[in-house]
PDB file of C-alpha atoms in Angstrom:
ATOM      1  CA  MET I   1      61.815  -2.569  -9.802  1.00 40.00           C
ATOM      2  CA  LYS I   2      65.302  -4.009 -10.205  1.00 36.00           C
ATOM      3  CA  PRO I   3      65.845  -7.613  -9.054  1.00 37.00           C
ATOM      4  CA  VAL I   4      66.795  -7.894  -5.385  1.00 39.00           C
ATOM      5  CA  LEU I   5      69.764 -10.104  -4.510  1.00 35.00           C
ATOM      6  CA  ALA I   6      68.150 -12.730  -2.357  1.00 37.00           C
ATOM      7  CA  ALA I   7      69.822 -16.106  -2.171  1.00 37.00           C
ATOM      8  CA  LEU I   8      72.648 -18.623  -2.221  1.00 36.00           C
ATOM      9  CA  GLY I   9      73.092 -22.262  -3.375  1.00 36.00           C
ATOM     10  CA  VAL I  10      74.166 -25.094  -5.733  1.00 35.00           C
ATOM     11  CA  ALA I  11      75.494 -28.630  -5.308  1.00 37.00           C
ATOM     12  CA  LEU I  12      78.201 -30.093  -7.446  1.00 38.00           C
ATOM     13  CA  LEU I  13      79.192 -33.683  -7.992  1.00 39.00           C
ATOM     14  CA  ALA I  14      82.895 -34.432  -7.640  1.00 36.00           C
ATOM     15  CA  SER I  15      84.554 -36.916  -9.954  1.00 38.00           C
ATOM     16  CA  THR I  16      85.126 -39.192  -6.957  1.00 42.00           C
ATOM     17  CA  GLY I  17      81.366 -39.764  -6.751  1.00 53.00           C
ATOM     18  CA  VAL I  18      81.047 -37.802  -3.474  1.00 55.00           C
ATOM     19  CA  VAL I  19      77.921 -35.656  -3.276  1.00 61.00           C
ATOM     20  CA  GLN I  20      78.558 -32.114  -2.048  1.00 68.00           C
ATOM     21  CA  ALA I  21      76.420 -29.040  -1.555  1.00 74.00           C
ATOM     22  CA  VAL I  22      77.859 -25.657  -2.553  1.00 72.00           C
ATOM     23  CA  GLU I  23      76.383 -22.199  -2.927  1.00 83.00           C
ATOM     24  CA  VAL I  24      75.346 -19.945  -5.786  1.00 73.00           C
ATOM     25  CA  SER I  25      73.648 -16.555  -6.023  1.00 83.00           C
ATOM     26  CA  VAL I  26      70.008 -16.233  -7.030  1.00 88.00           C
ATOM     27  CA  SER I  27      68.046 -13.013  -7.517  1.00 94.00           C
ATOM     28  CA  ALA I  28      64.353 -12.433  -6.937  1.00 96.00           C
ATOM     29  CA  ALA I  29      62.288  -9.840  -8.793  1.00 97.00           C
ATOM     30  CA  PRO I  30      58.890  -8.930  -7.269  1.00 97.00           C
ATOM     31  CA  ILE I  31      55.628  -9.802  -9.022  1.00 98.00           C
ATOM     32  CA  THR I  32      52.842  -7.411  -8.060  1.00 97.00           C
ATOM     33  CA  ARG I  33      50.065  -8.245 -10.523  1.00 97.00           C
ATOM     34  CA  PHE I  34      48.302 -11.448 -11.603  1.00 97.00           C
ATOM     35  CA  LYS I  35      45.816 -11.368 -14.457  1.00 96.00           C
ATOM     36  CA  GLU I  36      43.908  -8.136 -13.780  1.00 94.00           C
ATOM     37  CA  SER I  37      44.492  -8.162 -10.009  1.00 97.00           C
ATOM     38  CA  GLY I  38      46.988  -6.290  -7.875  1.00 97.00           C
ATOM     39  CA  LEU I  39      48.364  -7.205  -4.474  1.00 98.00           C
ATOM     40  CA  ASP I  40      45.722  -8.358  -1.973  1.00 97.00           C
ATOM     41  CA  GLU I  41      42.975  -8.236  -4.588  1.00 98.00           C
ATOM     42  CA  THR I  42      40.617 -11.060  -5.477  1.00 98.00           C
ATOM     43  CA  VAL I  43      41.525 -13.183  -8.487  1.00 98.00           C
ATOM     44  CA  ASP I  44      38.896 -15.778  -9.354  1.00 98.00           C
ATOM     45  CA  ARG I  45      38.197 -17.454  -5.966  1.00 98.00           C
ATOM     46  CA  LEU I  46      41.527 -16.608  -4.325  1.00 98.00           C
ATOM     47  CA  ILE I  47      43.379 -13.530  -3.062  1.00 98.00           C
ATOM     48  CA  PHE I  48      46.660 -12.644  -4.772  1.00 98.00           C
ATOM     49  CA  ARG I  49      49.457 -12.041  -2.244  1.00 98.00           C
ATOM     50  CA  GLY I  50      52.289 -11.406  -4.692  1.00 98.00           C
ATOM     51  CA  GLY I  51      55.230 -13.416  -5.858  1.00 98.00           C
ATOM     52  CA  ILE I  52      58.798 -13.465  -7.137  1.00 98.00           C
ATOM     53  CA  ALA I  53      60.652 -14.448 -10.302  1.00 97.00           C
ATOM     54  CA  LEU I  54      63.872 -16.339  -9.553  1.00 96.00           C
ATOM     55  CA  VAL I  55      66.947 -15.888 -11.741  1.00 93.00           C
ATOM     56  CA  SER I  56      70.455 -17.325 -11.424  1.00 86.00           C
ATOM     57  CA  GLN I  57      73.549 -17.097 -13.595  1.00 82.00           C
ATOM     58  CA  ASP I  58      74.334 -20.713 -12.728  1.00 77.00           C
ATOM     59  CA  ASP I  59      72.745 -23.059 -15.255  1.00 75.00           C
ATOM     60  CA  THR I  60      72.083 -25.754 -12.639  1.00 76.00           C
ATOM     61  CA  VAL I  61      69.365 -23.608 -11.058  1.00 82.00           C
ATOM     62  CA  GLY I  62      66.139 -24.395 -12.893  1.00 91.00           C
ATOM     63  CA  GLY I  63      63.731 -27.163 -13.769  1.00 94.00           C
ATOM     64  CA  LEU I  64      61.930 -26.655 -10.446  1.00 96.00           C
ATOM     65  CA  SER I  65      59.168 -29.268 -10.605  1.00 96.00           C
ATOM     66  CA  GLY I  66      58.006 -29.745  -7.011  1.00 97.00           C
ATOM     67  CA  LEU I  67      57.946 -27.772  -3.757  1.00 98.00           C
ATOM     68  CA  ALA I  68      57.491 -28.706  -0.088  1.00 98.00           C
ATOM     69  CA  ILE I  69      57.818 -27.075   3.325  1.00 98.00           C
ATOM     70  CA  SER I  70      60.834 -28.683   4.978  1.00 97.00           C
ATOM     71  CA  GLY I  71      61.161 -26.945   8.338  1.00 96.00           C
ATOM     72  CA  PRO I  72      60.359 -23.906  10.498  1.00 95.00           C
ATOM     73  CA  GLU I  73      61.097 -20.273   9.614  1.00 94.00           C
ATOM     74  CA  GLN I  74      59.736 -20.706   6.074  1.00 97.00           C
ATOM     75  CA  ARG I  75      62.299 -23.327   5.060  1.00 97.00           C
ATOM     76  CA  VAL I  76      61.388 -25.026   1.768  1.00 97.00           C
ATOM     77  CA  VAL I  77      62.821 -27.439  -0.760  1.00 97.00           C
ATOM     78  CA  PHE I  78      62.311 -27.729  -4.500  1.00 97.00           C
ATOM     79  CA  VAL I  79      63.103 -30.819  -6.573  1.00 97.00           C
ATOM     80  CA  SER I  80      64.426 -30.376 -10.091  1.00 95.00           C
ATOM     81  CA  ASP I  81      64.269 -32.236 -13.402  1.00 93.00           C
ATOM     82  CA  ARG I  82      68.002 -32.927 -13.123  1.00 94.00           C
ATOM     83  CA  GLY I  83      67.803 -34.725  -9.807  1.00 96.00           C
ATOM     84  CA  ASN I  84      68.764 -31.915  -7.422  1.00 95.00           C
ATOM     85  CA  PHE I  85      67.365 -30.696  -4.121  1.00 96.00           C
ATOM     86  CA  VAL I  86      67.150 -26.891  -4.116  1.00 94.00           C
ATOM     87  CA  SER I  87      66.785 -25.923  -0.450  1.00 94.00           C
ATOM     88  CA  GLY I  88      66.457 -22.526   1.165  1.00 94.00           C
ATOM     89  CA  ARG I  89      64.188 -20.177   3.042  1.00 95.00           C
ATOM     90  CA  LEU I  90      61.393 -17.927   1.830  1.00 97.00           C
ATOM     91  CA  ALA I  91      62.018 -14.331   2.927  1.00 97.00           C
ATOM     92  CA  TYR I  92      59.147 -12.018   3.909  1.00 98.00           C
ATOM     93  CA  ASP I  93      59.134  -8.309   4.677  1.00 96.00           C
ATOM     94  CA  ASP I  94      57.373  -6.665   7.626  1.00 95.00           C
ATOM     95  CA  ALA I  95      54.160  -6.445   5.599  1.00 93.00           C
ATOM     96  CA  GLY I  96      54.113 -10.220   5.143  1.00 94.00           C
ATOM     97  CA  ARG I  97      55.100  -9.961   1.481  1.00 97.00           C
ATOM     98  CA  LEU I  98      57.311 -12.606  -0.121  1.00 98.00           C
ATOM     99  CA  PHE I  99      60.447 -10.919  -1.518  1.00 97.00           C
ATOM    100  CA  GLY I 100      63.220 -13.510  -1.717  1.00 96.00           C
ATOM    101  CA  PHE I 101      64.578 -17.039  -1.538  1.00 95.00           C
ATOM    102  CA  ILE I 102      67.633 -17.010   0.726  1.00 94.00           C
ATOM    103  CA  GLY I 103      70.262 -19.331   2.172  1.00 91.00           C
ATOM    104  CA  VAL I 104      69.841 -21.686  -0.773  1.00 90.00           C
ATOM    105  CA  THR I 105      71.811 -24.892  -1.296  1.00 90.00           C
ATOM    106  CA  ILE I 106      71.535 -27.343  -4.158  1.00 91.00           C
ATOM    107  CA  GLU I 107      72.476 -30.952  -3.600  1.00 93.00           C
ATOM    108  CA  PRO I 108      72.328 -33.898  -6.021  1.00 95.00           C
ATOM    109  CA  MET I 109      69.990 -36.703  -5.009  1.00 97.00           C
ATOM    110  CA  GLN I 110      71.423 -40.134  -4.212  1.00 97.00           C
ATOM    111  CA  ASN I 111      70.255 -43.656  -4.887  1.00 97.00           C
ATOM    112  CA  SER I 112      69.591 -46.262  -2.202  1.00 96.00           C
ATOM    113  CA  LYS I 113      73.329 -47.067  -2.027  1.00 95.00           C
ATOM    114  CA  GLY I 114      74.246 -43.461  -1.318  1.00 95.00           C
ATOM    115  CA  GLN I 115      75.680 -42.919  -4.788  1.00 94.00           C
ATOM    116  CA  PRO I 116      74.818 -40.145  -7.276  1.00 93.00           C
ATOM    117  CA  LEU I 117      71.951 -40.970  -9.619  1.00 94.00           C
ATOM    118  CA  PRO I 118      73.714 -42.429 -12.666  1.00 90.00           C
ATOM    119  CA  ARG I 119      71.890 -40.868 -15.619  1.00 91.00           C
ATOM    120  CA  GLN I 120      69.185 -38.395 -16.561  1.00 93.00           C
ATOM    121  CA  TYR I 121      66.628 -41.199 -16.970  1.00 93.00           C
ATOM    122  CA  ALA I 122      66.830 -41.739 -13.189  1.00 95.00           C
ATOM    123  CA  LYS I 123      66.988 -38.068 -12.178  1.00 96.00           C
ATOM    124  CA  ASP I 124      63.640 -36.708 -13.322  1.00 95.00           C
ATOM    125  CA  ALA I 125      62.097 -35.693  -9.962  1.00 97.00           C
ATOM    126  CA  GLU I 126      58.607 -34.239 -10.402  1.00 97.00           C
ATOM    127  CA  SER I 127      56.982 -33.785  -6.995  1.00 98.00           C
ATOM    128  CA  VAL I 128      57.820 -33.706  -3.292  1.00 98.00           C
ATOM    129  CA  ASP I 129      56.026 -33.582   0.047  1.00 98.00           C
ATOM    130  CA  THR I 130      57.089 -33.669   3.678  1.00 98.00           C
ATOM    131  CA  VAL I 131      56.909 -36.664   6.002  1.00 98.00           C
ATOM    132  CA  TYR I 132      56.083 -35.702   9.607  1.00 97.00           C
ATOM    133  CA  ARG I 133      56.598 -37.703  12.768  1.00 96.00           C
ATOM    134  CA  ASP I 134      55.053 -36.415  16.023  1.00 94.00           C
ATOM    135  CA  GLY I 135      54.442 -33.099  14.289  1.00 93.00           C
ATOM    136  CA  ALA I 136      58.054 -32.592  13.202  1.00 95.00           C
ATOM    137  CA  PRO I 137      59.369 -32.864   9.610  1.00 97.00           C
ATOM    138  CA  VAL I 138      61.722 -35.842   9.356  1.00 98.00           C
ATOM    139  CA  ALA I 139      61.953 -36.593   5.628  1.00 98.00           C
ATOM    140  CA  VAL I 140      60.728 -35.648   2.179  1.00 98.00           C
ATOM    141  CA  ARG I 141      58.947 -38.043  -0.177  1.00 98.00           C
ATOM    142  CA  VAL I 142      59.854 -37.603  -3.857  1.00 98.00           C
ATOM    143  CA  ALA I 143      58.054 -38.870  -6.964  1.00 98.00           C
ATOM    144  CA  PHE I 144      60.073 -39.542 -10.128  1.00 97.00           C
ATOM    145  CA  GLU I 145      58.989 -40.089 -13.723  1.00 95.00           C
ATOM    146  CA  HIS I 146      60.835 -41.875 -16.566  1.00 93.00           C
ATOM    147  CA  LEU I 147      62.325 -44.380 -14.079  1.00 95.00           C
ATOM    148  CA  THR I 148      59.044 -44.252 -12.182  1.00 96.00           C
ATOM    149  CA  ARG I 149      59.441 -44.621  -8.414  1.00 97.00           C
ATOM    150  CA  VAL I 150      58.907 -42.952  -5.028  1.00 98.00           C
ATOM    151  CA  ALA I 151      61.664 -42.468  -2.456  1.00 98.00           C
ATOM    152  CA  ASP I 152      62.172 -40.837   0.945  1.00 98.00           C
ATOM    153  CA  PHE I 153      65.180 -38.695   1.899  1.00 98.00           C
ATOM    154  CA  ALA I 154      66.022 -37.760   5.489  1.00 98.00           C
ATOM    155  CA  LEU I 155      65.863 -34.121   6.607  1.00 97.00           C
ATOM    156  CA  THR I 156      68.683 -32.544   8.583  1.00 95.00           C
ATOM    157  CA  ASP I 157      67.970 -28.983   9.763  1.00 93.00           C
ATOM    158  CA  GLY I 158      65.336 -28.726   7.049  1.00 94.00           C
ATOM    159  CA  ILE I 159      67.670 -29.849   4.249  1.00 94.00           C
ATOM    160  CA  PRO I 160      67.101 -33.250   2.561  1.00 96.00           C
ATOM    161  CA  GLY I 161      69.912 -35.575   1.582  1.00 95.00           C
ATOM    162  CA  GLY I 162      71.553 -38.930   2.088  1.00 96.00           C
ATOM    163  CA  ALA I 163      70.684 -42.270   0.575  1.00 97.00           C
ATOM    164  CA  ALA I 164      67.215 -42.774  -0.881  1.00 98.00           C
ATOM    165  CA  ARG I 165      64.797 -45.086   0.922  1.00 98.00           C
ATOM    166  CA  GLU I 166      62.563 -46.641  -1.706  1.00 97.00           C
ATOM    167  CA  VAL I 167      58.797 -46.566  -1.088  1.00 98.00           C
ATOM    168  CA  SER I 168      56.798 -49.522  -2.391  1.00 97.00           C
ATOM    169  CA  ILE I 169      54.347 -48.635  -5.173  1.00 97.00           C
ATOM    170  CA  PRO I 170      52.024 -50.800  -7.309  1.00 96.00           C
ATOM    171  CA  ASP I 171      53.430 -52.604 -10.342  1.00 96.00           C
ATOM    172  CA  TRP I 172      51.243 -50.625 -12.749  1.00 96.00           C
ATOM    173  CA  LEU I 173      53.078 -47.472 -11.674  1.00 96.00           C
ATOM    174  CA  THR I 174      56.529 -49.057 -11.722  1.00 95.00           C
ATOM    175  CA  ASP I 175      55.881 -50.262 -15.268  1.00 95.00           C
ATOM    176  CA  LEU I 176      55.323 -46.702 -16.538  1.00 94.00           C
ATOM    177  CA  ARG I 177      58.469 -45.477 -18.281  1.00 91.00           C
ATOM    178  CA  THR I 178      57.621 -42.064 -19.770  1.00 87.00           C
ATOM    179  CA  ASN I 179      57.862 -38.394 -18.872  1.00 86.00           C
ATOM    180  CA  GLU I 180      54.066 -38.256 -18.558  1.00 86.00           C
ATOM    181  CA  SER I 181      53.722 -40.761 -15.728  1.00 93.00           C
ATOM    182  CA  LEU I 182      53.990 -39.960 -12.017  1.00 96.00           C
ATOM    183  CA  GLU I 183      53.599 -36.188 -11.596  1.00 95.00           C
ATOM    184  CA  SER I 184      52.162 -35.669  -8.110  1.00 97.00           C
ATOM    185  CA  VAL I 185      52.754 -36.865  -4.564  1.00 98.00           C
ATOM    186  CA  CYS I 186      51.129 -35.461  -1.418  1.00 98.00           C
ATOM    187  CA  ILE I 187      50.570 -36.740   2.120  1.00 98.00           C
ATOM    188  CA  ALA I 188      47.252 -36.273   3.926  1.00 98.00           C
ATOM    189  CA  PRO I 189      47.361 -34.122   7.123  1.00 97.00           C
ATOM    190  CA  PRO I 190      45.997 -35.114  10.567  1.00 97.00           C
ATOM    191  CA  ALA I 191      42.559 -33.541   9.883  1.00 97.00           C
ATOM    192  CA  SER I 192      42.030 -35.663   6.772  1.00 97.00           C
ATOM    193  CA  PRO I 193      39.847 -38.805   6.890  1.00 97.00           C
ATOM    194  CA  ILE I 194      42.868 -40.588   5.365  1.00 97.00           C
ATOM    195  CA  ALA I 195      45.475 -38.937   7.626  1.00 97.00           C
ATOM    196  CA  GLY I 196      49.018 -40.058   6.879  1.00 96.00           C
ATOM    197  CA  SER I 197      48.167 -41.698   3.546  1.00 98.00           C
ATOM    198  CA  THR I 198      50.191 -40.783   0.463  1.00 98.00           C
ATOM    199  CA  LEU I 199      48.309 -39.811  -2.699  1.00 98.00           C
ATOM    200  CA  LEU I 200      49.960 -40.424  -6.080  1.00 98.00           C
ATOM    201  CA  LEU I 201      48.470 -38.930  -9.279  1.00 98.00           C
ATOM    202  CA  THR I 202      49.562 -39.524 -12.862  1.00 97.00           C
ATOM    203  CA  GLU I 203      49.638 -37.107 -15.767  1.00 95.00           C
ATOM    204  CA  GLU I 204      48.755 -39.306 -18.745  1.00 92.00           C
ATOM    205  CA  ALA I 205      48.014 -42.790 -17.358  1.00 95.00           C
ATOM    206  CA  MET I 206      44.253 -43.155 -17.882  1.00 95.00           C
ATOM    207  CA  ASP I 207      41.781 -45.685 -16.519  1.00 95.00           C
ATOM    208  CA  GLU I 208      39.068 -47.435 -18.532  1.00 96.00           C
ATOM    209  CA  ASN I 209      36.825 -44.368 -18.178  1.00 96.00           C
ATOM    210  CA  GLY I 210      39.432 -41.952 -19.498  1.00 96.00           C
ATOM    211  CA  ASN I 211      40.290 -40.428 -16.099  1.00 97.00           C
ATOM    212  CA  HIS I 212      43.721 -39.975 -14.549  1.00 97.00           C
ATOM    213  CA  ARG I 213      44.850 -43.006 -12.566  1.00 97.00           C
ATOM    214  CA  GLY I 214      46.057 -42.573  -9.002  1.00 98.00           C
ATOM    215  CA  GLU I 215      46.900 -44.621  -5.958  1.00 98.00           C
ATOM    216  CA  LEU I 216      46.569 -44.203  -2.210  1.00 98.00           C
ATOM    217  CA  LEU I 217      49.370 -45.663  -0.101  1.00 97.00           C
ATOM    218  CA  GLY I 218      48.198 -46.092   3.476  1.00 92.00           C
ATOM    219  CA  GLN I 219      47.757 -48.668   6.186  1.00 87.00           C
ATOM    220  CA  THR I 220      43.973 -48.816   5.826  1.00 90.00           C
ATOM    221  CA  ASP I 221      43.302 -46.182   3.136  1.00 94.00           C
ATOM    222  CA  LYS I 222      44.983 -48.034   0.324  1.00 96.00           C
ATOM    223  CA  GLY I 223      44.116 -48.702  -3.293  1.00 97.00           C
ATOM    224  CA  PRO I 224      43.292 -47.097  -6.644  1.00 98.00           C
ATOM    225  CA  ILE I 225      41.736 -43.664  -6.996  1.00 98.00           C
ATOM    226  CA  ALA I 226      40.954 -41.514 -10.043  1.00 98.00           C
ATOM    227  CA  TYR I 227      40.921 -37.828 -10.934  1.00 98.00           C
ATOM    228  CA  ARG I 228      38.589 -36.429 -13.581  1.00 97.00           C
ATOM    229  CA  GLN I 229      40.178 -35.764 -16.946  1.00 95.00           C
ATOM    230  CA  SER I 230      40.134 -32.284 -18.495  1.00 92.00           C
ATOM    231  CA  PRO I 231      40.412 -31.691 -22.269  1.00 89.00           C
ATOM    232  CA  VAL I 232      43.140 -29.027 -21.946  1.00 90.00           C
ATOM    233  CA  VAL I 233      45.091 -29.486 -18.705  1.00 95.00           C
ATOM    234  CA  ASN I 234      46.594 -32.423 -16.788  1.00 96.00           C
ATOM    235  CA  PRO I 235      47.377 -32.737 -13.065  1.00 97.00           C
ATOM    236  CA  THR I 236      50.959 -31.790 -12.317  1.00 97.00           C
ATOM    237  CA  ASP I 237      51.071 -31.463  -8.505  1.00 98.00           C
ATOM    238  CA  CYS I 238      48.902 -31.758  -5.412  1.00 98.00           C
ATOM    239  CA  ALA I 239      48.845 -30.479  -1.844  1.00 98.00           C
ATOM    240  CA  PHE I 240      46.469 -30.809   1.093  1.00 98.00           C
ATOM    241  CA  LEU I 241      44.950 -27.907   2.993  1.00 98.00           C
ATOM    242  CA  PRO I 242      45.099 -28.183   6.811  1.00 98.00           C
ATOM    243  CA  ASN I 243      41.421 -29.231   6.942  1.00 98.00           C
ATOM    244  CA  GLY I 244      42.053 -32.215   4.656  1.00 98.00           C
ATOM    245  CA  ASP I 245      40.712 -30.751   1.404  1.00 98.00           C
ATOM    246  CA  LEU I 246      42.927 -31.546  -1.583  1.00 98.00           C
ATOM    247  CA  LEU I 247      44.324 -28.981  -4.021  1.00 98.00           C
ATOM    248  CA  VAL I 248      45.309 -30.174  -7.499  1.00 98.00           C
ATOM    249  CA  LEU I 249      47.389 -28.026  -9.825  1.00 98.00           C
ATOM    250  CA  GLU I 250      46.807 -28.620 -13.535  1.00 98.00           C
ATOM    251  CA  ARG I 251      48.769 -27.288 -16.498  1.00 96.00           C
ATOM    252  CA  GLY I 252      48.696 -27.578 -20.267  1.00 93.00           C
ATOM    253  CA  VAL I 253      49.305 -25.800 -23.556  1.00 89.00           C
ATOM    254  CA  SER I 254      46.503 -24.146 -25.506  1.00 81.00           C
ATOM    255  CA  MET I 255      46.869 -21.958 -28.604  1.00 79.00           C
ATOM    256  CA  LEU I 256      50.664 -22.121 -28.227  1.00 82.00           C
ATOM    257  CA  THR I 257      50.580 -20.670 -24.704  1.00 91.00           C
ATOM    258  CA  PHE I 258      50.720 -22.174 -21.221  1.00 95.00           C
ATOM    259  CA  THR I 259      47.502 -22.575 -19.288  1.00 96.00           C
ATOM    260  CA  MET I 260      46.815 -23.666 -15.710  1.00 97.00           C
ATOM    261  CA  ALA I 261      44.034 -24.405 -13.259  1.00 98.00           C
ATOM    262  CA  LEU I 262      43.870 -24.962  -9.520  1.00 98.00           C
ATOM    263  CA  ARG I 263      41.042 -27.129  -8.206  1.00 98.00           C
ATOM    264  CA  ARG I 264      39.834 -28.044  -4.727  1.00 98.00           C
ATOM    265  CA  VAL I 265      38.541 -31.528  -3.866  1.00 98.00           C
ATOM    266  CA  PRO I 266      36.587 -31.931  -0.590  1.00 98.00           C
ATOM    267  CA  ALA I 267      38.334 -34.121   1.973  1.00 98.00           C
ATOM    268  CA  ALA I 268      35.548 -36.705   1.954  1.00 97.00           C
ATOM    269  CA  GLU I 269      36.108 -37.373  -1.765  1.00 98.00           C
ATOM    270  CA  VAL I 270      39.738 -38.395  -1.302  1.00 98.00           C
ATOM    271  CA  ARG I 271      39.245 -42.104  -0.667  1.00 97.00           C
ATOM    272  CA  PRO I 272      40.096 -45.406  -2.376  1.00 97.00           C
ATOM    273  CA  GLY I 273      37.912 -46.311  -5.342  1.00 97.00           C
ATOM    274  CA  ASN I 274      36.513 -42.823  -5.823  1.00 98.00           C
ATOM    275  CA  LEU I 275      36.582 -40.453  -8.803  1.00 98.00           C
ATOM    276  CA  MET I 276      37.713 -37.041  -7.544  1.00 98.00           C
ATOM    277  CA  VAL I 277      36.077 -34.008  -9.167  1.00 96.00           C
ATOM    278  CA  GLY I 278      37.410 -30.673  -8.029  1.00 92.00           C
ATOM    279  CA  GLU I 279      35.864 -27.197  -8.028  1.00 97.00           C
ATOM    280  CA  THR I 280      37.880 -24.526  -9.817  1.00 98.00           C
ATOM    281  CA  LEU I 281      39.613 -21.934  -7.635  1.00 98.00           C
ATOM    282  CA  LEU I 282      41.879 -20.335 -10.207  1.00 98.00           C
ATOM    283  CA  GLU I 283      42.458 -20.378 -13.963  1.00 97.00           C
ATOM    284  CA  ALA I 284      45.063 -18.508 -16.001  1.00 97.00           C
ATOM    285  CA  SER I 285      46.893 -18.545 -19.321  1.00 96.00           C
ATOM    286  CA  GLY I 286      49.307 -16.440 -21.319  1.00 93.00           C
ATOM    287  CA  GLY I 287      52.035 -14.157 -20.039  1.00 93.00           C
ATOM    288  CA  THR I 288      50.829 -13.972 -16.440  1.00 95.00           C
ATOM    289  CA  ILE I 289      51.997 -17.568 -15.905  1.00 97.00           C
ATOM    290  CA  ASP I 290      54.574 -20.027 -17.229  1.00 96.00           C
ATOM    291  CA  ASN I 291      54.924 -23.823 -17.045  1.00 97.00           C
ATOM    292  CA  MET I 292      53.263 -24.080 -13.623  1.00 97.00           C
ATOM    293  CA  GLU I 293      54.277 -27.380 -12.003  1.00 97.00           C
ATOM    294  CA  SER I 294      54.799 -27.049  -8.245  1.00 98.00           C
ATOM    295  CA  LEU I 295      52.300 -26.563  -5.440  1.00 98.00           C
ATOM    296  CA  ALA I 296      52.600 -26.215  -1.670  1.00 98.00           C
ATOM    297  CA  VAL I 297      50.490 -25.003   1.249  1.00 98.00           C
ATOM    298  CA  HIS I 298      52.136 -23.245   4.190  1.00 98.00           C
ATOM    299  CA  THR I 299      51.575 -20.756   6.983  1.00 97.00           C
ATOM    300  CA  ALA I 300      53.027 -17.308   6.329  1.00 97.00           C
ATOM    301  CA  PRO I 301      54.808 -15.348   9.091  1.00 95.00           C
ATOM    302  CA  ASP I 302      51.562 -13.468   9.838  1.00 95.00           C
ATOM    303  CA  GLY I 303      49.744 -16.782  10.468  1.00 96.00           C
ATOM    304  CA  GLU I 304      47.751 -16.831   7.229  1.00 97.00           C
ATOM    305  CA  VAL I 305      47.484 -20.126   5.331  1.00 98.00           C
ATOM    306  CA  ARG I 306      48.796 -19.522   1.823  1.00 98.00           C
ATOM    307  CA  ILE I 307      49.110 -21.429  -1.425  1.00 98.00           C
ATOM    308  CA  LEU I 308      52.400 -21.355  -3.334  1.00 98.00           C
ATOM    309  CA  ILE I 309      52.424 -22.145  -7.075  1.00 98.00           C
ATOM    310  CA  GLY I 310      55.741 -22.399  -8.921  1.00 98.00           C
ATOM    311  CA  SER I 311      56.858 -22.837 -12.519  1.00 97.00           C
ATOM    312  CA  ASP I 312      59.442 -25.109 -14.143  1.00 96.00           C
ATOM    313  CA  ASN I 313      61.538 -23.230 -16.722  1.00 95.00           C
ATOM    314  CA  ASN I 314      62.868 -26.470 -18.243  1.00 93.00           C
ATOM    315  CA  PHE I 315      66.299 -24.798 -18.243  1.00 93.00           C
ATOM    316  CA  ASN I 316      65.154 -22.620 -21.175  1.00 92.00           C
ATOM    317  CA  ASP I 317      66.165 -18.971 -21.415  1.00 89.00           C
ATOM    318  CA  TRP I 318      62.711 -18.037 -22.717  1.00 92.00           C
ATOM    319  CA  GLN I 319      60.889 -19.510 -19.707  1.00 95.00           C
ATOM    320  CA  ARG I 320      60.729 -18.254 -16.116  1.00 96.00           C
ATOM    321  CA  SER I 321      60.988 -19.689 -12.597  1.00 96.00           C
ATOM    322  CA  LEU I 322      57.989 -18.013 -10.975  1.00 98.00           C
ATOM    323  CA  LEU I 323      56.753 -18.430  -7.406  1.00 98.00           C
ATOM    324  CA  LEU I 324      53.252 -17.016  -6.879  1.00 98.00           C
ATOM    325  CA  GLU I 325      51.391 -16.812  -3.582  1.00 98.00           C
ATOM    326  CA  PHE I 326      47.648 -16.811  -2.900  1.00 98.00           C
ATOM    327  CA  ALA I 327      45.296 -16.970   0.063  1.00 98.00           C
ATOM    328  CA  LEU I 328      41.815 -18.391   0.436  1.00 97.00           C
ATOM    329  CA  PRO I 329      39.095 -15.923   1.454  1.00 94.00           C
ATOM    330  CA  GLU I 330      37.844 -16.595   4.974  1.00 79.00           C
TER     331      GLU I 330
END
């Protein structure tokens, strides 16, 4: 099938230092097979619901490293490697099939003084999740690598922006200054034993046992946590299911091709001082995937809880911005 024109959005930075959001066109081509499975067929321990490949002629659209649900009516936001918010709405047809990303805007992130981030070292956003208050989304929480930090940005009509509000993190995280540091941020839902706590996971910061270091930021559920190391893949994003179970997306390179895994950690294992060991839900490599980096859980228009997995094209012509959707069997 030919790509379907599906979206709008990019933000430009004026020479005056004023941050503005403008629009750009994006197309979405349907993806109807994953590995050996077609639409609505079982793939490993999930059900494949389809997906889209996003393409834009504007070179600021790309590097999509994190994804979060930012409001009703399927509104979402990506964060990019170049310090942009890419906001829009997922479009579904009458059969509940994802076919587009529409109404998109891209806006540069700001620092705590409301100024544009000054250089690439400060712009490398890797993960994002939504902050809720009384059940309503009020902000997004963003994790950055290189200049390692966590910051909140207010939501207005489902679109994040404004000055960053820095979130306090432990010194051992702040001291990390590489592009393999803080890769994942996710906030536990009401059903979780650690409801409201923020989980941070690193890509290459290892503890004394060779496992990935993490941290829980909460009022009572606070302190170090670890995630079991794999010889091929590293954690690159996380998201909680409504029941409190944790999903961890892992990616790596093997035999000169991308590889990925999605694992599920029971809710009871997500606690300070624990080593989390997930069960595998999905594994893939080769041409069916790309550099899979973003993960989100949402409710589709038909009421089904679905898992979204996206790829970061690193602004390379030979890579793709994929958005794949799966469901858990009942």
